[in-house]
mmCIF file of C-alpha atoms and ligand atoms in Angstrom:
data_model
loop_
_atom_site.group_PDB
_atom_site.id
_atom_site.type_symbol
_atom_site.label_atom_id
_atom_site.label_comp_id
_atom_site.label_asym_id
_atom_site.label_seq_id
_atom_site.Cartn_x
_atom_site.Cartn_y
_atom_site.Cartn_z
ATOM 1 C CA MET V 1 0.000 0.000 0.000
ATOM 2 C CA ILE V 2 1.146 3.531 -0.752
ATOM 3 C CA VAL V 3 -0.042 6.376 1.456
ATOM 4 C CA ALA V 4 0.615 9.877 0.079
ATOM 5 C CA ILE V 5 0.595 12.821 2.479
ATOM 6 C CA ASP V 6 0.949 16.301 1.012
ATOM 7 C CA GLY V 7 0.492 19.728 2.491
ATOM 8 C CA PRO V 8 2.099 23.084 3.253
ATOM 9 C CA ALA V 9 5.142 23.665 5.463
ATOM 10 C CA GLY V 10 4.734 22.779 9.111
ATOM 11 C CA SER V 11 1.353 21.099 8.715
ATOM 12 C CA GLY V 12 2.476 18.038 10.673
ATOM 13 C CA LYS V 13 3.152 15.758 7.692
ATOM 14 C CA SER V 14 6.385 14.329 9.126
ATOM 15 C CA THR V 15 4.992 13.623 12.575
ATOM 16 C CA THR V 16 1.939 11.999 11.042
ATOM 17 C CA ALA V 17 3.812 9.966 8.431
ATOM 18 C CA HIS V 18 6.331 8.763 11.043
ATOM 19 C CA ALA V 19 3.571 7.597 13.342
ATOM 20 C CA ILE V 20 1.780 5.781 10.519
ATOM 21 C CA ALA V 21 5.016 4.119 9.391
ATOM 22 C CA ASP V 22 5.620 2.830 12.937
ATOM 23 C CA ARG V 23 2.091 1.745 13.576
ATOM 24 C CA CYS V 24 1.414 0.071 10.210
ATOM 25 C CA ASN V 25 4.939 -1.107 9.430
ATOM 26 C CA LEU V 26 5.393 0.989 6.297
ATOM 27 C CA THR V 27 8.578 2.594 4.997
ATOM 28 C CA PHE V 28 8.666 6.327 5.725
ATOM 29 C CA LEU V 29 9.757 8.507 2.810
ATOM 30 C CA ASP V 30 10.496 12.150 3.649
ATOM 31 C CA THR V 31 10.795 13.756 0.206
ATOM 32 C CA GLY V 32 11.332 17.258 1.629
ATOM 33 C CA ALA V 33 14.564 15.962 3.196
ATOM 34 C CA MET V 34 15.808 15.139 -0.313
ATOM 35 C CA TYR V 35 15.225 18.672 -1.661
ATOM 36 C CA ARG V 36 16.789 20.007 1.519
ATOM 37 C CA ALA V 37 19.856 17.765 1.076
ATOM 38 C CA VAL V 38 20.393 19.034 -2.477
ATOM 39 C CA THR V 39 20.019 22.609 -1.208
ATOM 40 C CA TRP V 40 22.531 21.996 1.563
ATOM 41 C CA ARG V 41 24.983 20.436 -0.924
ATOM 42 C CA CYS V 42 24.755 23.503 -3.181
ATOM 43 C CA LEU V 43 25.236 25.947 -0.302
ATOM 44 C CA ASP V 44 28.143 23.904 1.075
ATOM 45 C CA ALA V 45 29.851 23.733 -2.318
ATOM 46 C CA GLY V 46 29.327 27.455 -2.986
ATOM 47 C CA VAL V 47 26.966 26.788 -5.914
ATOM 48 C CA ASP V 48 24.759 29.799 -6.675
ATOM 49 C CA VAL V 49 21.207 28.588 -6.016
ATOM 50 C CA SER V 50 19.856 30.932 -8.676
ATOM 51 C CA ASP V 51 21.897 29.048 -11.309
ATOM 52 C CA ASP V 52 19.431 26.442 -12.616
ATOM 53 C CA ASP V 53 22.047 24.449 -14.600
ATOM 54 C CA ALA V 54 24.591 24.287 -11.791
ATOM 55 C CA VAL V 55 21.990 23.286 -9.192
ATOM 56 C CA SER V 56 20.444 20.724 -11.543
ATOM 57 C CA ALA V 57 23.861 19.157 -12.159
ATOM 58 C CA VAL V 58 24.321 18.761 -8.381
ATOM 59 C CA ALA V 59 20.891 17.114 -8.083
ATOM 60 C CA GLU V 60 21.467 14.759 -11.002
ATOM 61 C CA ARG V 61 24.804 13.559 -9.585
ATOM 62 C CA ALA V 62 23.665 13.365 -5.953
ATOM 63 C CA ARG V 63 23.508 10.056 -4.110
ATOM 64 C CA ILE V 64 20.809 10.443 -1.470
ATOM 65 C CA GLU V 65 20.351 7.704 1.117
ATOM 66 C CA PHE V 66 18.162 7.289 4.172
ATOM 67 C CA GLY V 67 19.295 5.410 7.259
ATOM 68 C CA LYS V 68 18.250 4.841 10.845
ATOM 69 C CA SER V 69 19.636 6.177 14.106
ATOM 70 C CA ALA V 70 18.527 5.971 17.722
ATOM 71 C CA ASP V 71 16.668 9.326 17.267
ATOM 72 C CA GLY V 72 14.902 8.337 14.047
ATOM 73 C CA GLN V 73 15.761 8.664 10.408
ATOM 74 C CA THR V 74 19.043 9.958 8.981
ATOM 75 C CA VAL V 75 19.695 11.382 5.538
ATOM 76 C CA SER V 76 22.977 11.536 3.688
ATOM 77 C CA ILE V 77 24.072 13.062 0.418
ATOM 78 C CA ASP V 78 27.183 11.913 -1.399
ATOM 79 C CA GLY V 79 28.284 9.999 1.666
ATOM 80 C CA ARG V 80 27.821 12.838 4.207
ATOM 81 C CA ASP V 81 25.272 12.597 6.967
ATOM 82 C CA VAL V 82 23.339 15.900 6.812
ATOM 83 C CA THR V 83 20.375 15.004 9.031
ATOM 84 C CA ARG V 84 20.850 18.091 11.209
ATOM 85 C CA GLN V 85 22.338 20.468 8.648
ATOM 86 C CA ILE V 86 19.263 20.324 6.386
ATOM 87 C CA ARG V 87 17.045 21.875 9.094
ATOM 88 C CA THR V 88 18.821 25.244 9.343
ATOM 89 C CA PRO V 89 17.080 28.554 8.516
ATOM 90 C CA GLU V 90 19.529 28.981 5.607
ATOM 91 C CA VAL V 91 18.316 25.768 3.989
ATOM 92 C CA ASP V 92 14.708 26.792 4.775
ATOM 93 C CA ARG V 93 15.244 30.063 2.924
ATOM 94 C CA ASN V 94 16.754 28.502 -0.205
ATOM 95 C CA VAL V 95 14.993 25.169 -0.644
ATOM 96 C CA SER V 96 11.942 26.481 -2.522
ATOM 97 C CA VAL V 97 14.137 28.011 -5.222
ATOM 98 C CA VAL V 98 16.088 24.772 -5.647
ATOM 99 C CA SER V 99 12.979 22.575 -5.692
ATOM 100 C CA ALA V 100 11.318 24.641 -8.445
ATOM 101 C CA TYR V 101 13.891 23.619 -11.094
ATOM 102 C CA PRO V 102 12.435 20.971 -13.454
ATOM 103 C CA ARG V 103 15.637 18.899 -13.672
ATOM 104 C CA VAL V 104 15.998 18.862 -9.899
ATOM 105 C CA ARG V 105 12.433 17.580 -9.608
ATOM 106 C CA GLU V 106 12.949 14.968 -12.284
ATOM 107 C CA ALA V 107 16.024 13.585 -10.506
ATOM 108 C CA MET V 108 14.301 13.561 -7.094
ATOM 109 C CA VAL V 109 11.068 12.006 -8.351
ATOM 110 C CA ALA V 110 13.032 9.203 -10.057
ATOM 111 C CA ARG V 111 14.867 8.485 -6.787
ATOM 112 C CA GLN V 112 11.604 8.666 -4.792
ATOM 113 C CA ARG V 113 9.948 6.103 -7.065
ATOM 114 C CA GLU V 114 12.978 3.866 -6.733
ATOM 115 C CA LEU V 115 12.839 4.122 -2.939
ATOM 116 C CA GLY V 116 9.099 3.439 -3.039
ATOM 117 C CA SER V 117 9.339 0.482 -5.386
ATOM 118 C CA ALA V 118 9.934 -1.924 -2.504
ATOM 119 C CA GLY V 119 6.227 -1.785 -1.661
ATOM 120 C CA ASP V 120 4.551 -0.464 1.442
ATOM 121 C CA VAL V 121 5.359 3.213 1.815
ATOM 122 C CA VAL V 122 4.048 6.324 3.505
ATOM 123 C CA ALA V 123 5.514 9.267 1.606
ATOM 124 C CA GLU V 124 5.154 12.925 2.486
ATOM 125 C CA GLY V 125 5.838 16.072 0.490
ATOM 126 C CA ARG V 126 4.119 18.487 -1.883
ATOM 127 C CA ASP V 127 3.495 16.438 -5.044
ATOM 128 C CA ILE V 128 3.233 12.849 -3.825
ATOM 129 C CA GLY V 129 -0.442 12.336 -4.678
ATOM 130 C CA THR V 130 -0.296 14.420 -7.869
ATOM 131 C CA VAL V 131 3.046 13.393 -9.439
ATOM 132 C CA VAL V 132 5.240 10.929 -7.543
ATOM 133 C CA PHE V 133 2.652 8.249 -6.719
ATOM 134 C CA PRO V 134 -0.552 9.231 -8.550
ATOM 135 C CA ASN V 135 -1.888 5.702 -7.991
ATOM 136 C CA ALA V 136 -1.427 5.795 -4.204
ATOM 137 C CA GLU V 137 -4.273 3.942 -2.476
ATOM 138 C CA VAL V 138 -4.679 6.671 0.136
ATOM 139 C CA LYS V 139 -4.056 10.364 -0.495
ATOM 140 C CA VAL V 140 -4.265 12.972 2.206
ATOM 141 C CA PHE V 141 -3.818 16.735 2.025
ATOM 142 C CA LEU V 142 -2.946 17.933 5.499
ATOM 143 C CA THR V 143 -3.466 21.585 6.383
ATOM 144 C CA ALA V 144 -3.604 23.792 9.440
ATOM 145 C CA ASP V 145 -3.909 27.541 9.712
ATOM 146 C CA ALA V 146 -0.610 29.356 9.255
ATOM 147 C CA ALA V 147 -0.441 30.695 12.817
ATOM 148 C CA ALA V 148 -0.854 27.196 14.281
ATOM 149 C CA ARG V 149 1.829 25.825 11.977
ATOM 150 C CA ALA V 150 4.272 28.600 12.877
ATOM 151 C CA HIS V 151 3.601 28.096 16.572
ATOM 152 C CA ARG V 152 4.354 24.372 16.392
ATOM 153 C CA ARG V 153 7.573 24.972 14.457
ATOM 154 C CA ALA V 154 8.695 27.600 16.980
ATOM 155 C CA VAL V 155 8.082 25.260 19.917
ATOM 156 C CA GLN V 156 9.923 22.437 18.125
ATOM 157 C CA ARG V 157 12.910 24.724 17.485
ATOM 158 C CA GLU V 158 13.082 25.422 21.198
ATOM 159 C CA GLY V 159 13.260 21.703 21.801
ATOM 160 C CA GLY V 160 9.632 21.235 22.810
ATOM 161 C CA ASP V 161 7.125 18.772 21.481
ATOM 162 C CA ALA V 162 4.298 21.031 20.384
ATOM 163 C CA GLY V 163 1.970 18.443 18.910
ATOM 164 C CA CYS V 164 -1.213 20.448 18.889
ATOM 165 C CA ASP V 165 -0.692 22.038 22.270
ATOM 166 C CA ALA V 166 -1.530 25.680 21.596
ATOM 167 C CA GLY V 167 -0.475 26.495 25.183
ATOM 168 C CA ALA V 168 3.170 25.449 24.680
ATOM 169 C CA LYS V 169 5.622 28.378 24.917
ATOM 170 C CA ALA V 170 7.773 29.822 22.149
ATOM 171 C CA ASP V 171 9.658 33.072 21.625
ATOM 172 C CA ALA V 172 7.160 35.546 20.098
ATOM 173 C CA ALA V 173 9.604 37.350 17.786
ATOM 174 C CA GLU V 174 11.001 34.082 16.490
ATOM 175 C CA GLU V 175 7.493 32.779 15.948
ATOM 176 C CA GLN V 176 6.631 35.839 13.831
ATOM 177 C CA GLN V 177 9.743 35.269 11.726
ATOM 178 C CA ILE V 178 8.867 31.584 11.276
ATOM 179 C CA LEU V 179 5.346 32.597 10.237
ATOM 180 C CA ARG V 180 6.679 34.981 7.571
ATOM 181 C CA ASP V 181 9.074 32.284 6.279
ATOM 182 C CA LEU V 182 6.351 29.620 6.143
ATOM 183 C CA VAL V 183 3.977 31.893 4.255
ATOM 184 C CA ARG V 184 6.706 32.869 1.781
ATOM 185 C CA ARG V 185 7.725 29.224 1.212
ATOM 186 C CA ASP V 186 4.097 28.095 0.726
ATOM 187 C CA LYS V 187 3.582 30.878 -1.802
ATOM 188 C CA LEU V 188 6.655 29.840 -3.796
ATOM 189 C CA ASP V 189 5.753 26.135 -3.569
ATOM 190 C CA SER V 190 2.130 26.663 -4.673
ATOM 191 C CA SER V 191 2.840 29.127 -7.467
ATOM 192 C CA ARG V 192 5.700 27.327 -9.231
ATOM 193 C CA LYS V 193 5.090 25.923 -12.719
ATOM 194 C CA GLU V 194 6.500 22.473 -12.066
ATOM 195 C CA SER V 195 4.484 20.216 -9.702
ATOM 196 C CA PRO V 196 3.040 22.996 -7.528
ATOM 197 C CA LEU V 197 1.778 22.273 -4.032
ATOM 198 C CA LYS V 198 -1.907 21.412 -4.475
ATOM 199 C CA PRO V 199 -4.264 18.664 -3.383
ATOM 200 C CA ALA V 200 -4.779 15.734 -5.779
ATOM 201 C CA ALA V 201 -8.357 15.605 -7.079
ATOM 202 C CA ASP V 202 -8.928 12.424 -5.055
ATOM 203 C CA ALA V 203 -7.147 13.543 -1.864
ATOM 204 C CA HIS V 204 -8.888 13.558 1.515
ATOM 205 C CA MET V 205 -8.567 17.002 3.084
ATOM 206 C CA ILE V 206 -7.675 17.007 6.777
ATOM 207 C CA ASP V 207 -7.382 20.316 8.647
ATOM 208 C CA ASN V 208 -5.522 19.492 11.848
ATOM 209 C CA SER V 209 -5.619 22.972 13.456
ATOM 210 C CA ALA V 210 -7.766 21.613 16.265
ATOM 211 C CA LEU V 211 -6.880 17.914 16.171
ATOM 212 C CA THR V 212 -4.287 16.023 18.199
ATOM 213 C CA PRO V 213 -1.571 14.133 16.271
ATOM 214 C CA GLU V 214 -3.208 10.877 17.377
ATOM 215 C CA GLN V 215 -6.589 11.943 15.954
ATOM 216 C CA VAL V 216 -4.978 12.702 12.591
ATOM 217 C CA VAL V 217 -3.175 9.346 12.540
ATOM 218 C CA GLN V 218 -6.403 7.542 13.392
ATOM 219 C CA GLN V 219 -8.278 9.258 10.548
ATOM 220 C CA ILE V 220 -5.623 8.112 8.082
ATOM 221 C CA VAL V 221 -5.494 4.566 9.474
ATOM 222 C CA ASP V 222 -9.288 4.443 8.995
ATOM 223 C CA LEU V 223 -8.854 5.553 5.371
ATOM 224 C CA MET V 224 -6.208 2.852 4.882
ATOM 225 C CA GLU V 225 -8.534 0.221 6.252
ATOM 226 C CA ALA V 226 -11.332 1.388 3.979
ATOM 227 C CA ALA V 227 -8.964 1.220 0.981
ATOM 228 C CA ARG V 228 -7.831 -2.375 1.617
HETATM 229 O O1 C5P M 301 8.573 19.197 3.802
HETATM 230 P P1 C5P M 301 9.703 20.178 3.966
HETATM 231 O O2 C5P M 301 9.299 21.447 4.636
HETATM 232 O O3 C5P M 301 10.918 19.568 4.569
HETATM 233 O O4 C5P M 301 10.099 20.537 2.457
HETATM 234 C C1 C5P M 301 11.086 21.497 2.172
HETATM 235 C C2 C5P M 301 10.839 22.087 0.785
HETATM 236 O O5 C5P M 301 11.128 21.101 -0.206
HETATM 237 C C3 C5P M 301 9.446 22.570 0.482
HETATM 238 O O6 C5P M 301 9.211 23.874 0.937
HETATM 239 C C4 C5P M 301 9.401 22.488 -1.040
HETATM 240 O O7 C5P M 301 10.014 23.609 -1.617
HETATM 241 C C5 C5P M 301 10.281 21.285 -1.326
HETATM 242 N N1 C5P M 301 9.513 20.066 -1.575
HETATM 243 C C6 C5P M 301 8.985 19.869 -2.834
HETATM 244 N N2 C5P M 301 8.360 18.705 -3.137
HETATM 245 C C7 C5P M 301 8.248 17.724 -2.218
HETATM 246 C C8 C5P M 301 8.768 17.912 -0.915
HETATM 247 C C9 C5P M 301 9.366 19.108 -0.606
HETATM 248 O O8 C5P M 301 9.071 20.749 -3.677
HETATM 249 N N3 C5P M 301 7.660 16.569 -2.564
#
Protein backbone atom coordinates (compact mmCIF):
# COMPACT_ATOMS: atom_id res chain seq x y z
CA MET A 1 0.00 0.00 0.00
CA ILE A 2 1.15 3.53 -0.75
CA VAL A 3 -0.04 6.38 1.46
CA ALA A 4 0.61 9.88 0.08
CA ILE A 5 0.60 12.82 2.48
CA ASP A 6 0.95 16.30 1.01
CA GLY A 7 0.49 19.73 2.49
CA PRO A 8 2.10 23.08 3.25
CA ALA A 9 5.14 23.67 5.46
CA GLY A 10 4.73 22.78 9.11
CA SER A 11 1.35 21.10 8.72
CA GLY A 12 2.48 18.04 10.67
CA LYS A 13 3.15 15.76 7.69
CA SER A 14 6.38 14.33 9.13
CA THR A 15 4.99 13.62 12.58
CA THR A 16 1.94 12.00 11.04
CA ALA A 17 3.81 9.97 8.43
CA HIS A 18 6.33 8.76 11.04
CA ALA A 19 3.57 7.60 13.34
CA ILE A 20 1.78 5.78 10.52
CA ALA A 21 5.02 4.12 9.39
CA ASP A 22 5.62 2.83 12.94
CA ARG A 23 2.09 1.74 13.58
CA CYS A 24 1.41 0.07 10.21
CA ASN A 25 4.94 -1.11 9.43
CA LEU A 26 5.39 0.99 6.30
CA THR A 27 8.58 2.59 5.00
CA PHE A 28 8.67 6.33 5.73
CA LEU A 29 9.76 8.51 2.81
CA ASP A 30 10.50 12.15 3.65
CA THR A 31 10.79 13.76 0.21
CA GLY A 32 11.33 17.26 1.63
CA ALA A 33 14.56 15.96 3.20
CA MET A 34 15.81 15.14 -0.31
CA TYR A 35 15.23 18.67 -1.66
CA ARG A 36 16.79 20.01 1.52
CA ALA A 37 19.86 17.76 1.08
CA VAL A 38 20.39 19.03 -2.48
CA THR A 39 20.02 22.61 -1.21
CA TRP A 40 22.53 22.00 1.56
CA ARG A 41 24.98 20.44 -0.92
CA CYS A 42 24.76 23.50 -3.18
CA LEU A 43 25.24 25.95 -0.30
CA ASP A 44 28.14 23.90 1.07
CA ALA A 45 29.85 23.73 -2.32
CA GLY A 46 29.33 27.45 -2.99
CA VAL A 47 26.97 26.79 -5.91
CA ASP A 48 24.76 29.80 -6.67
CA VAL A 49 21.21 28.59 -6.02
CA SER A 50 19.86 30.93 -8.68
CA ASP A 51 21.90 29.05 -11.31
CA ASP A 52 19.43 26.44 -12.62
CA ASP A 53 22.05 24.45 -14.60
CA ALA A 54 24.59 24.29 -11.79
CA VAL A 55 21.99 23.29 -9.19
CA SER A 56 20.44 20.72 -11.54
CA ALA A 57 23.86 19.16 -12.16
CA VAL A 58 24.32 18.76 -8.38
CA ALA A 59 20.89 17.11 -8.08
CA GLU A 60 21.47 14.76 -11.00
CA ARG A 61 24.80 13.56 -9.59
CA ALA A 62 23.66 13.37 -5.95
CA ARG A 63 23.51 10.06 -4.11
CA ILE A 64 20.81 10.44 -1.47
CA GLU A 65 20.35 7.70 1.12
CA PHE A 66 18.16 7.29 4.17
CA GLY A 67 19.29 5.41 7.26
CA LYS A 68 18.25 4.84 10.84
CA SER A 69 19.64 6.18 14.11
CA ALA A 70 18.53 5.97 17.72
CA ASP A 71 16.67 9.33 17.27
CA GLY A 72 14.90 8.34 14.05
CA GLN A 73 15.76 8.66 10.41
CA THR A 74 19.04 9.96 8.98
CA VAL A 75 19.70 11.38 5.54
CA SER A 76 22.98 11.54 3.69
CA ILE A 77 24.07 13.06 0.42
CA ASP A 78 27.18 11.91 -1.40
CA GLY A 79 28.28 10.00 1.67
CA ARG A 80 27.82 12.84 4.21
CA ASP A 81 25.27 12.60 6.97
CA VAL A 82 23.34 15.90 6.81
CA THR A 83 20.37 15.00 9.03
CA ARG A 84 20.85 18.09 11.21
CA GLN A 85 22.34 20.47 8.65
CA ILE A 86 19.26 20.32 6.39
CA ARG A 87 17.04 21.88 9.09
CA THR A 88 18.82 25.24 9.34
CA PRO A 89 17.08 28.55 8.52
CA GLU A 90 19.53 28.98 5.61
CA VAL A 91 18.32 25.77 3.99
CA ASP A 92 14.71 26.79 4.77
CA ARG A 93 15.24 30.06 2.92
CA ASN A 94 16.75 28.50 -0.20
CA VAL A 95 14.99 25.17 -0.64
CA SER A 96 11.94 26.48 -2.52
CA VAL A 97 14.14 28.01 -5.22
CA VAL A 98 16.09 24.77 -5.65
CA SER A 99 12.98 22.57 -5.69
CA ALA A 100 11.32 24.64 -8.45
CA TYR A 101 13.89 23.62 -11.09
CA PRO A 102 12.43 20.97 -13.45
CA ARG A 103 15.64 18.90 -13.67
CA VAL A 104 16.00 18.86 -9.90
CA ARG A 105 12.43 17.58 -9.61
CA GLU A 106 12.95 14.97 -12.28
CA ALA A 107 16.02 13.59 -10.51
CA MET A 108 14.30 13.56 -7.09
CA VAL A 109 11.07 12.01 -8.35
CA ALA A 110 13.03 9.20 -10.06
CA ARG A 111 14.87 8.49 -6.79
CA GLN A 112 11.60 8.67 -4.79
CA ARG A 113 9.95 6.10 -7.06
CA GLU A 114 12.98 3.87 -6.73
CA LEU A 115 12.84 4.12 -2.94
CA GLY A 116 9.10 3.44 -3.04
CA SER A 117 9.34 0.48 -5.39
CA ALA A 118 9.93 -1.92 -2.50
CA GLY A 119 6.23 -1.79 -1.66
CA ASP A 120 4.55 -0.46 1.44
CA VAL A 121 5.36 3.21 1.81
CA VAL A 122 4.05 6.32 3.50
CA ALA A 123 5.51 9.27 1.61
CA GLU A 124 5.15 12.93 2.49
CA GLY A 125 5.84 16.07 0.49
CA ARG A 126 4.12 18.49 -1.88
CA ASP A 127 3.50 16.44 -5.04
CA ILE A 128 3.23 12.85 -3.82
CA GLY A 129 -0.44 12.34 -4.68
CA THR A 130 -0.30 14.42 -7.87
CA VAL A 131 3.05 13.39 -9.44
CA VAL A 132 5.24 10.93 -7.54
CA PHE A 133 2.65 8.25 -6.72
CA PRO A 134 -0.55 9.23 -8.55
CA ASN A 135 -1.89 5.70 -7.99
CA ALA A 136 -1.43 5.79 -4.20
CA GLU A 137 -4.27 3.94 -2.48
CA VAL A 138 -4.68 6.67 0.14
CA LYS A 139 -4.06 10.36 -0.50
CA VAL A 140 -4.26 12.97 2.21
CA PHE A 141 -3.82 16.74 2.02
CA LEU A 142 -2.95 17.93 5.50
CA THR A 143 -3.47 21.58 6.38
CA ALA A 144 -3.60 23.79 9.44
CA ASP A 145 -3.91 27.54 9.71
CA ALA A 146 -0.61 29.36 9.25
CA ALA A 147 -0.44 30.70 12.82
CA ALA A 148 -0.85 27.20 14.28
CA ARG A 149 1.83 25.83 11.98
CA ALA A 150 4.27 28.60 12.88
CA HIS A 151 3.60 28.10 16.57
CA ARG A 152 4.35 24.37 16.39
CA ARG A 153 7.57 24.97 14.46
CA ALA A 154 8.70 27.60 16.98
CA VAL A 155 8.08 25.26 19.92
CA GLN A 156 9.92 22.44 18.12
CA ARG A 157 12.91 24.72 17.49
CA GLU A 158 13.08 25.42 21.20
CA GLY A 159 13.26 21.70 21.80
CA GLY A 160 9.63 21.24 22.81
CA ASP A 161 7.12 18.77 21.48
CA ALA A 162 4.30 21.03 20.38
CA GLY A 163 1.97 18.44 18.91
CA CYS A 164 -1.21 20.45 18.89
CA ASP A 165 -0.69 22.04 22.27
CA ALA A 166 -1.53 25.68 21.60
CA GLY A 167 -0.47 26.49 25.18
CA ALA A 168 3.17 25.45 24.68
CA LYS A 169 5.62 28.38 24.92
CA ALA A 170 7.77 29.82 22.15
CA ASP A 171 9.66 33.07 21.63
CA ALA A 172 7.16 35.55 20.10
CA ALA A 173 9.60 37.35 17.79
CA GLU A 174 11.00 34.08 16.49
CA GLU A 175 7.49 32.78 15.95
CA GLN A 176 6.63 35.84 13.83
CA GLN A 177 9.74 35.27 11.73
CA ILE A 178 8.87 31.58 11.28
CA LEU A 179 5.35 32.60 10.24
CA ARG A 180 6.68 34.98 7.57
CA ASP A 181 9.07 32.28 6.28
CA LEU A 182 6.35 29.62 6.14
CA VAL A 183 3.98 31.89 4.25
CA ARG A 184 6.71 32.87 1.78
CA ARG A 185 7.72 29.22 1.21
CA ASP A 186 4.10 28.09 0.73
CA LYS A 187 3.58 30.88 -1.80
CA LEU A 188 6.66 29.84 -3.80
CA ASP A 189 5.75 26.13 -3.57
CA SER A 190 2.13 26.66 -4.67
CA SER A 191 2.84 29.13 -7.47
CA ARG A 192 5.70 27.33 -9.23
CA LYS A 193 5.09 25.92 -12.72
CA GLU A 194 6.50 22.47 -12.07
CA SER A 195 4.48 20.22 -9.70
CA PRO A 196 3.04 23.00 -7.53
CA LEU A 197 1.78 22.27 -4.03
CA LYS A 198 -1.91 21.41 -4.48
CA PRO A 199 -4.26 18.66 -3.38
CA ALA A 200 -4.78 15.73 -5.78
CA ALA A 201 -8.36 15.61 -7.08
CA ASP A 202 -8.93 12.42 -5.05
CA ALA A 203 -7.15 13.54 -1.86
CA HIS A 204 -8.89 13.56 1.52
CA MET A 205 -8.57 17.00 3.08
CA ILE A 206 -7.68 17.01 6.78
CA ASP A 207 -7.38 20.32 8.65
CA ASN A 208 -5.52 19.49 11.85
CA SER A 209 -5.62 22.97 13.46
CA ALA A 210 -7.77 21.61 16.27
CA LEU A 211 -6.88 17.91 16.17
CA THR A 212 -4.29 16.02 18.20
CA PRO A 213 -1.57 14.13 16.27
CA GLU A 214 -3.21 10.88 17.38
CA GLN A 215 -6.59 11.94 15.95
CA VAL A 216 -4.98 12.70 12.59
CA VAL A 217 -3.18 9.35 12.54
CA GLN A 218 -6.40 7.54 13.39
CA GLN A 219 -8.28 9.26 10.55
CA ILE A 220 -5.62 8.11 8.08
CA VAL A 221 -5.49 4.57 9.47
CA ASP A 222 -9.29 4.44 8.99
CA LEU A 223 -8.85 5.55 5.37
CA MET A 224 -6.21 2.85 4.88
CA GLU A 225 -8.53 0.22 6.25
CA ALA A 226 -11.33 1.39 3.98
CA ALA A 227 -8.96 1.22 0.98
CA ARG A 228 -7.83 -2.38 1.62
O1 LIG B 1 8.57 19.20 3.80
P1 LIG B 1 9.70 20.18 3.97
O2 LIG B 1 9.30 21.45 4.64
O3 LIG B 1 10.92 19.57 4.57
O4 LIG B 1 10.10 20.54 2.46
C1 LIG B 1 11.09 21.50 2.17
C2 LIG B 1 10.84 22.09 0.79
O5 LIG B 1 11.13 21.10 -0.21
C3 LIG B 1 9.45 22.57 0.48
O6 LIG B 1 9.21 23.87 0.94
C4 LIG B 1 9.40 22.49 -1.04
O7 LIG B 1 10.01 23.61 -1.62
C5 LIG B 1 10.28 21.28 -1.33
N1 LIG B 1 9.51 20.07 -1.58
C6 LIG B 1 8.98 19.87 -2.83
N2 LIG B 1 8.36 18.70 -3.14
C7 LIG B 1 8.25 17.72 -2.22
C8 LIG B 1 8.77 17.91 -0.92
C9 LIG B 1 9.37 19.11 -0.61
O8 LIG B 1 9.07 20.75 -3.68
N3 LIG B 1 7.66 16.57 -2.56
